[in-house]
Amino acid sequence: MAANKKLLILAGDGIGPEVMREVGRLIDWFARRRAVGFDVSQGLVGGCAYDKEGVPLTDATMAAAMAADAVLLGAVGGPKWDNLPFEKKPERGLLRLRKDMELFANLRPAIVFGPLADASTLKRELVEGLDMLIVRELTGGVYFGSPRGIETLPDGTRRGINTQVYTTPEIDRVARVAFDLARLRGKRVCSVEKANVMESGLLWREEVQKLRDASYSDIDLSHMYADNCAMQLVRQPKQFDVIVTDNLFGDLLSDCAAMLTGSLGMLPSASLGAADATGRRRALYEPVHGSAPDIAGKDLANPLATILSFAMMLRYSFDLGEDATLVEKAVAAALDRGYRTGDIMTPGATRVSTTGMGDAVLKELDRLAA
Ligand code: IPM
Ligand code: MG
């Protein structure tokens, strides 16, 4: 067996711990059945970290994340922490991980699993077979630009400021990831911004086009304004292969794309940094859904997005494509057999708990590996 891979698990708040528990069972399965070993350590992020350690992410946890081969995160946030000052909010823990690990490329696939096509709020024919990928810039733009803040003006009224800012290298590196991934798929990239009203958007458009012309002439590149893209996603989502866009638009459009699939509870994501000399990339994997405080601790949450994030980790961090496919096949098979958590429940299906869905996936893994 090769040296164990260092994995840091940050389960976080709300449903984070219970969906992550099911990944823990998968890790045990892989160690037993596939001789894939992980050195797993755990840490706190978000509201739970604030409660215990006074900050949403300690320097020690940050250092552990930097040293890990991959980080697997559950979810952060909840009403309990809504009124904390900005710097103590659970979300700051996640944003610090993204920023300090320089995870500039956020991959958010939106895939409709056959048996779930009716769980979408859109008509079956619009979403059936959908398989698209949003590549969201994750460490720049208005999320991190300065100046930022809230200031009081001489007349006593206040002004809130954020700055949307992008440089050529920031645009270039995320566009490269999108083009490289498109080469493995449908070879089409749609770049999304608001070049009609924002200079940063115009720069985005020009730089993406320049890169395509210089290095990716095999890729079919189109450009779209972000508002039109939101509309096209609900009008005719299957027109898209890979979308590349900035941090804020990517946040909005990926929620929109997620809903096309019928459930936010199904969608994994990967956040990747640049490859170092050995080809190793810093990486964090997390479900797209949030902490869902309303159902936390009730064994109701859908663990599949976190399980599929684990599969992405096998593929992108550890080059275990076959094992990743095994997990994805097991998830598809569990759905084929009619198992559903509440969020994707349809008439005639078998309703299961978080643990029940974990059981179903493990059972399929056993079958597939037999
Ligand atoms: C996401 C979330 C985060 C974001 C929040 C929790 C900070 O909405 O990952 O999409 O806005 O990026
Ligand atoms: Mg979001």
XYZ file of C-alpha atoms and ligand atoms in Angstrom:
383
model
C 0.000 0.000 0.000
C 1.338 3.456 -0.896
C 1.876 6.090 1.794
C -1.366 7.193 3.341
C -2.986 10.333 2.051
C -3.445 13.123 4.561
C -7.051 14.152 4.788
C -8.410 16.913 7.013
C -12.123 16.727 7.743
C -13.894 19.905 8.829
C -17.510 18.867 9.316
C -18.645 22.310 10.457
C -22.159 23.316 11.488
C -25.770 22.245 11.026
C -26.088 19.096 8.940
C -22.321 19.106 8.273
C -21.438 16.516 10.935
C -24.192 14.066 10.002
C -23.530 14.097 6.241
C -19.793 13.806 6.935
C -20.428 10.766 9.126
C -21.553 8.909 6.001
C -18.296 9.837 4.246
C -16.471 8.412 7.265
C -18.163 5.075 6.573
C -17.026 5.284 2.925
C -13.453 5.955 4.022
C -13.570 2.788 6.166
C -14.962 0.876 3.205
C -12.151 2.024 0.894
C -9.503 1.106 3.465
C -11.025 -2.378 3.869
C -11.988 -3.219 0.336
C -9.700 -1.207 -1.948
C -6.580 -0.745 0.202
C -6.953 3.015 -0.190
C -5.758 4.421 3.115
C -6.248 7.904 4.521
C -4.711 9.489 7.603
C -7.779 11.359 8.730
C -7.642 14.252 11.162
C -10.550 16.433 12.241
C -10.881 20.109 12.977
C -13.450 22.809 13.620
C -14.653 25.480 11.238
C -17.520 27.942 11.362
C -19.906 28.496 14.256
C -18.758 25.414 16.158
C -15.181 26.735 16.006
C -16.329 30.120 17.271
C -18.192 28.494 20.187
C -15.198 26.384 21.260
C -12.202 28.411 20.142
C -13.478 31.988 19.831
C -12.819 32.325 16.083
C -14.402 30.664 13.034
C -11.021 29.144 12.091
C -7.913 29.002 14.275
C -4.379 29.435 12.944
C -3.692 25.845 13.975
C -6.589 24.519 11.878
C -5.459 26.730 9.012
C -1.964 25.239 9.260
C -3.419 21.720 9.284
C -5.365 22.552 6.122
C -2.185 23.811 4.438
C -0.375 20.593 5.348
C -3.162 18.247 4.251
C -3.283 16.598 0.825
C -6.976 17.434 0.736
C -9.595 19.074 2.953
C -13.168 17.819 3.098
C -15.659 20.338 4.462
C -19.299 19.910 5.498
C -21.094 23.229 5.917
C -20.841 26.405 7.977
C -23.288 28.868 9.469
C -26.665 29.063 11.162
C -29.046 31.546 12.807
C -27.271 31.127 16.146
C -24.309 33.096 14.778
C -26.129 35.582 12.512
C -25.545 38.564 14.757
C -21.839 38.132 15.340
C -19.522 40.841 14.066
C -18.441 40.287 10.478
C -14.972 38.900 11.279
C -16.376 36.258 13.640
C -19.110 34.985 11.361
C -18.900 31.272 10.461
C -18.573 32.111 6.745
C -15.277 33.909 7.435
C -13.734 30.547 8.327
C -14.594 29.147 4.924
C -13.499 32.300 3.125
C -10.158 32.248 4.937
C -9.566 28.642 3.892
C -10.277 29.534 0.273
C -8.109 32.632 0.352
C -5.106 31.355 2.325
C -5.000 28.060 0.407
C -5.329 30.097 -2.815
C -8.149 27.923 -4.113
C -8.918 30.067 -7.115
C -10.839 27.530 -9.204
C -14.167 26.296 -7.897
C -15.670 23.419 -9.887
C -19.420 23.039 -9.511
C -20.912 20.343 -11.705
C -24.677 20.253 -12.244
C -25.671 16.759 -13.266
C -29.175 15.376 -13.477
C -29.308 11.746 -12.404
C -31.834 9.903 -14.598
C -34.216 8.836 -11.835
C -34.278 12.377 -10.424
C -35.321 14.230 -13.577
C -38.820 14.604 -12.119
C -37.499 16.140 -8.899
C -36.512 19.266 -10.824
C -38.898 22.192 -10.795
C -38.339 22.388 -14.569
C -39.989 20.098 -17.082
C -38.302 16.720 -17.509
C -37.384 17.311 -21.177
C -35.488 20.484 -20.268
C -33.225 18.845 -17.681
C -33.058 15.152 -18.541
C -29.421 14.228 -19.244
C -28.117 17.636 -18.127
C -24.373 17.556 -17.445
C -22.746 20.948 -17.145
C -19.894 22.401 -15.139
C -19.555 25.855 -13.643
C -15.993 26.996 -13.025
C -16.240 29.843 -10.546
C -13.321 32.147 -9.700
C -13.037 31.868 -5.923
C -10.336 34.081 -4.449
C -10.872 37.443 -6.123
C -13.519 39.868 -7.251
C -15.922 41.665 -4.973
C -15.594 39.019 -2.249
C -12.073 40.160 -1.443
C -11.481 43.470 -3.256
C -10.524 46.612 -1.380
C -11.463 49.190 -0.396
C -14.276 47.617 1.537
C -16.170 48.529 4.677
C -18.937 50.634 6.158
C -18.169 54.259 6.942
C -20.096 57.108 8.477
C -20.342 60.227 6.388
C -20.129 63.804 7.750
C -23.920 64.124 7.638
C -24.304 61.024 9.809
C -25.570 58.741 7.038
C -23.497 55.666 6.227
C -21.867 54.232 3.141
C -21.100 50.550 2.445
C -18.308 49.820 -0.015
C -17.066 46.756 -1.844
C -14.769 46.621 -4.813
C -14.991 44.400 -7.852
C -11.478 43.951 -9.155
C -9.714 41.459 -11.436
C -6.220 41.303 -12.919
C -5.012 39.507 -16.045
C -3.275 36.665 -14.136
C -6.375 36.051 -11.998
C -8.569 35.769 -15.086
C -6.008 33.775 -17.000
C -5.471 31.020 -14.458
C -9.149 30.292 -13.889
C -9.917 30.415 -17.620
C -7.129 27.871 -18.202
C -8.779 25.485 -15.757
C -12.084 25.904 -17.619
C -10.491 25.327 -21.030
C -8.526 22.296 -19.804
C -11.665 20.725 -18.327
C -13.685 21.527 -21.463
C -11.122 19.537 -23.455
C -12.131 16.468 -21.449
C -15.840 17.122 -22.088
C -17.749 18.883 -24.860
C -15.008 21.385 -25.786
C -17.350 24.352 -25.299
C -16.814 27.210 -22.846
C -19.206 30.057 -22.156
C -17.560 32.979 -20.357
C -19.958 35.057 -18.264
C -19.637 38.663 -17.028
C -21.291 42.084 -17.336
C -18.967 43.632 -19.901
C -21.796 45.990 -20.840
C -21.645 47.817 -17.495
C -18.432 46.844 -15.683
C -14.838 47.500 -16.726
C -13.720 44.422 -14.800
C -16.197 42.478 -16.931
C -14.835 43.928 -20.142
C -11.309 42.994 -19.089
C -12.561 39.504 -18.220
C -14.064 39.079 -21.680
C -10.982 40.348 -23.509
C -8.518 38.245 -21.523
C -10.529 35.036 -21.846
C -10.805 35.551 -25.605
C -7.077 36.304 -25.868
C -6.171 33.123 -24.023
C -8.487 31.047 -26.179
C -7.006 32.457 -29.391
C -3.437 31.935 -28.176
C -3.665 28.473 -26.622
C -7.071 26.851 -26.992
C -8.148 27.208 -30.614
C -9.812 23.758 -30.364
C -12.293 25.156 -27.832
C -15.519 26.778 -28.932
C -15.718 29.945 -26.779
C -18.818 32.122 -26.392
C -19.500 35.121 -24.141
C -22.690 35.918 -22.277
C -23.903 38.632 -19.910
C -24.630 37.287 -16.454
C -28.296 38.297 -16.395
C -28.893 36.586 -19.720
C -27.041 33.524 -18.427
C -29.390 33.283 -15.422
C -32.296 33.377 -17.845
C -30.759 30.853 -20.260
C -30.064 28.456 -17.389
C -33.771 28.109 -16.678
C -34.837 28.417 -20.336
C -32.528 25.893 -21.988
C -29.856 24.611 -19.596
C -28.603 21.881 -21.923
C -27.035 24.500 -24.221
C -24.126 24.755 -21.728
C -21.040 22.594 -21.385
C -18.579 24.593 -19.246
C -19.343 28.051 -17.846
C -16.469 30.153 -16.512
C -17.314 33.194 -14.436
C -16.267 35.422 -11.559
C -16.737 34.912 -7.839
C -20.077 36.679 -7.311
C -21.781 35.685 -10.559
C -20.519 32.159 -9.997
C -22.100 32.125 -6.549
C -25.500 33.094 -7.982
C -25.408 31.036 -11.155
C -24.244 27.883 -9.404
C -27.225 27.989 -7.035
C -29.448 28.417 -10.049
C -27.788 25.503 -11.887
C -27.983 23.419 -8.731
C -31.731 23.786 -8.545
C -32.087 22.539 -12.131
C -30.970 19.154 -10.898
C -33.835 18.849 -8.454
C -31.843 19.151 -5.308
C -29.067 21.175 -3.867
C -28.525 18.062 -1.755
C -27.018 16.263 -4.751
C -24.252 18.616 -5.804
C -20.574 18.311 -4.932
C -17.831 20.855 -5.521
C -14.064 21.037 -5.682
C -11.915 24.101 -5.017
C -8.433 23.835 -6.444
C -5.232 25.836 -6.225
C -2.307 25.921 -8.631
C -0.212 22.777 -9.089
C 3.220 22.890 -7.426
C 6.423 21.451 -8.945
C 5.376 17.917 -7.978
C 1.933 18.356 -9.521
C 0.256 18.489 -6.115
C -2.556 21.021 -5.763
C -4.075 22.376 -2.588
C -7.688 21.324 -2.644
C -10.893 21.550 -0.668
C -14.044 19.569 -1.367
C -17.484 20.489 -0.108
C -21.151 20.021 -0.918
C -22.776 23.044 -2.564
C -25.648 23.010 -0.067
C -25.425 24.922 3.183
C -25.814 23.923 6.814
C -29.634 23.573 6.687
C -30.110 24.371 10.394
C -33.848 23.604 10.182
C -33.207 19.878 9.709
C -29.847 19.573 11.507
C -29.421 16.654 13.898
C -32.594 14.894 12.710
C -31.001 12.323 10.380
C -32.985 13.803 7.479
C -30.257 15.444 5.391
C -29.166 14.118 2.017
C -25.538 12.931 2.312
C -25.069 12.417 -1.439
C -23.511 15.819 -2.224
C -20.839 15.183 0.411
C -20.339 11.612 -0.786
C -19.961 12.900 -4.358
C -17.503 15.548 -3.111
C -15.473 12.684 -1.675
C -15.546 11.109 -5.167
C -14.273 14.357 -6.699
C -11.463 14.293 -4.149
C -10.468 10.770 -5.176
C -10.339 11.912 -8.806
C -8.726 15.355 -8.601
C -6.422 15.073 -5.585
C -5.408 11.433 -5.687
C -5.767 10.419 -9.320
C -8.074 7.576 -8.271
C -10.477 8.001 -11.164
C -11.638 4.384 -11.032
C -12.498 4.621 -7.356
C -14.263 7.923 -7.943
C -16.353 6.325 -10.671
C -17.149 3.463 -8.307
C -18.613 5.911 -5.782
C -20.581 7.740 -8.478
C -21.949 4.451 -9.802
C -22.960 3.379 -6.300
C -24.848 6.653 -5.813
C -26.610 6.248 -9.163
C -27.495 2.647 -8.311
C -28.932 3.591 -4.909
C -31.126 6.150 -6.674
C -32.100 3.590 -9.317
C -33.316 1.310 -6.553
C -35.655 4.053 -5.445
C -33.965 5.270 -2.261
C -34.653 8.943 -1.563
C -34.033 11.375 1.255
C -36.828 13.872 1.897
C -35.437 16.593 -0.364
C -35.603 14.393 -3.487
C -38.616 12.297 -2.504
C -41.070 11.418 -5.281
C -44.263 9.331 -5.119
C -43.584 5.597 -5.095
C -39.960 5.941 -3.950
C -38.573 4.633 -0.636
C -37.916 7.387 1.854
C -34.705 6.949 3.832
C -32.778 8.845 6.499
C -29.248 10.216 6.170
C -27.913 6.974 7.620
C -30.286 4.954 5.440
C -28.897 6.599 2.310
C -25.366 5.858 3.532
C -26.401 2.195 4.016
C -27.816 2.113 0.480
C -24.620 3.500 -1.074
C -22.421 1.093 0.907
C -24.583 -1.823 -0.149
C -24.159 -0.804 -3.802
C -20.400 -0.452 -3.316
C -20.322 -4.003 -1.977
C -22.268 -5.197 -5.024
C -20.112 -3.294 -7.508
C -16.874 -4.505 -5.928
C -18.013 -8.120 -5.547
C -21.061 29.234 -1.524
C -21.633 29.981 -0.359
C -20.550 30.885 0.208
C -20.222 31.931 -0.844
C -20.879 31.544 1.566
C -21.253 30.513 2.607
C -19.752 32.411 2.037
O -22.782 30.665 -0.724
O -20.055 28.529 -1.345
O -21.647 29.313 -2.606
O -20.896 32.960 -0.951
O -19.258 31.696 -1.584
Mg -23.441 30.236 -2.686
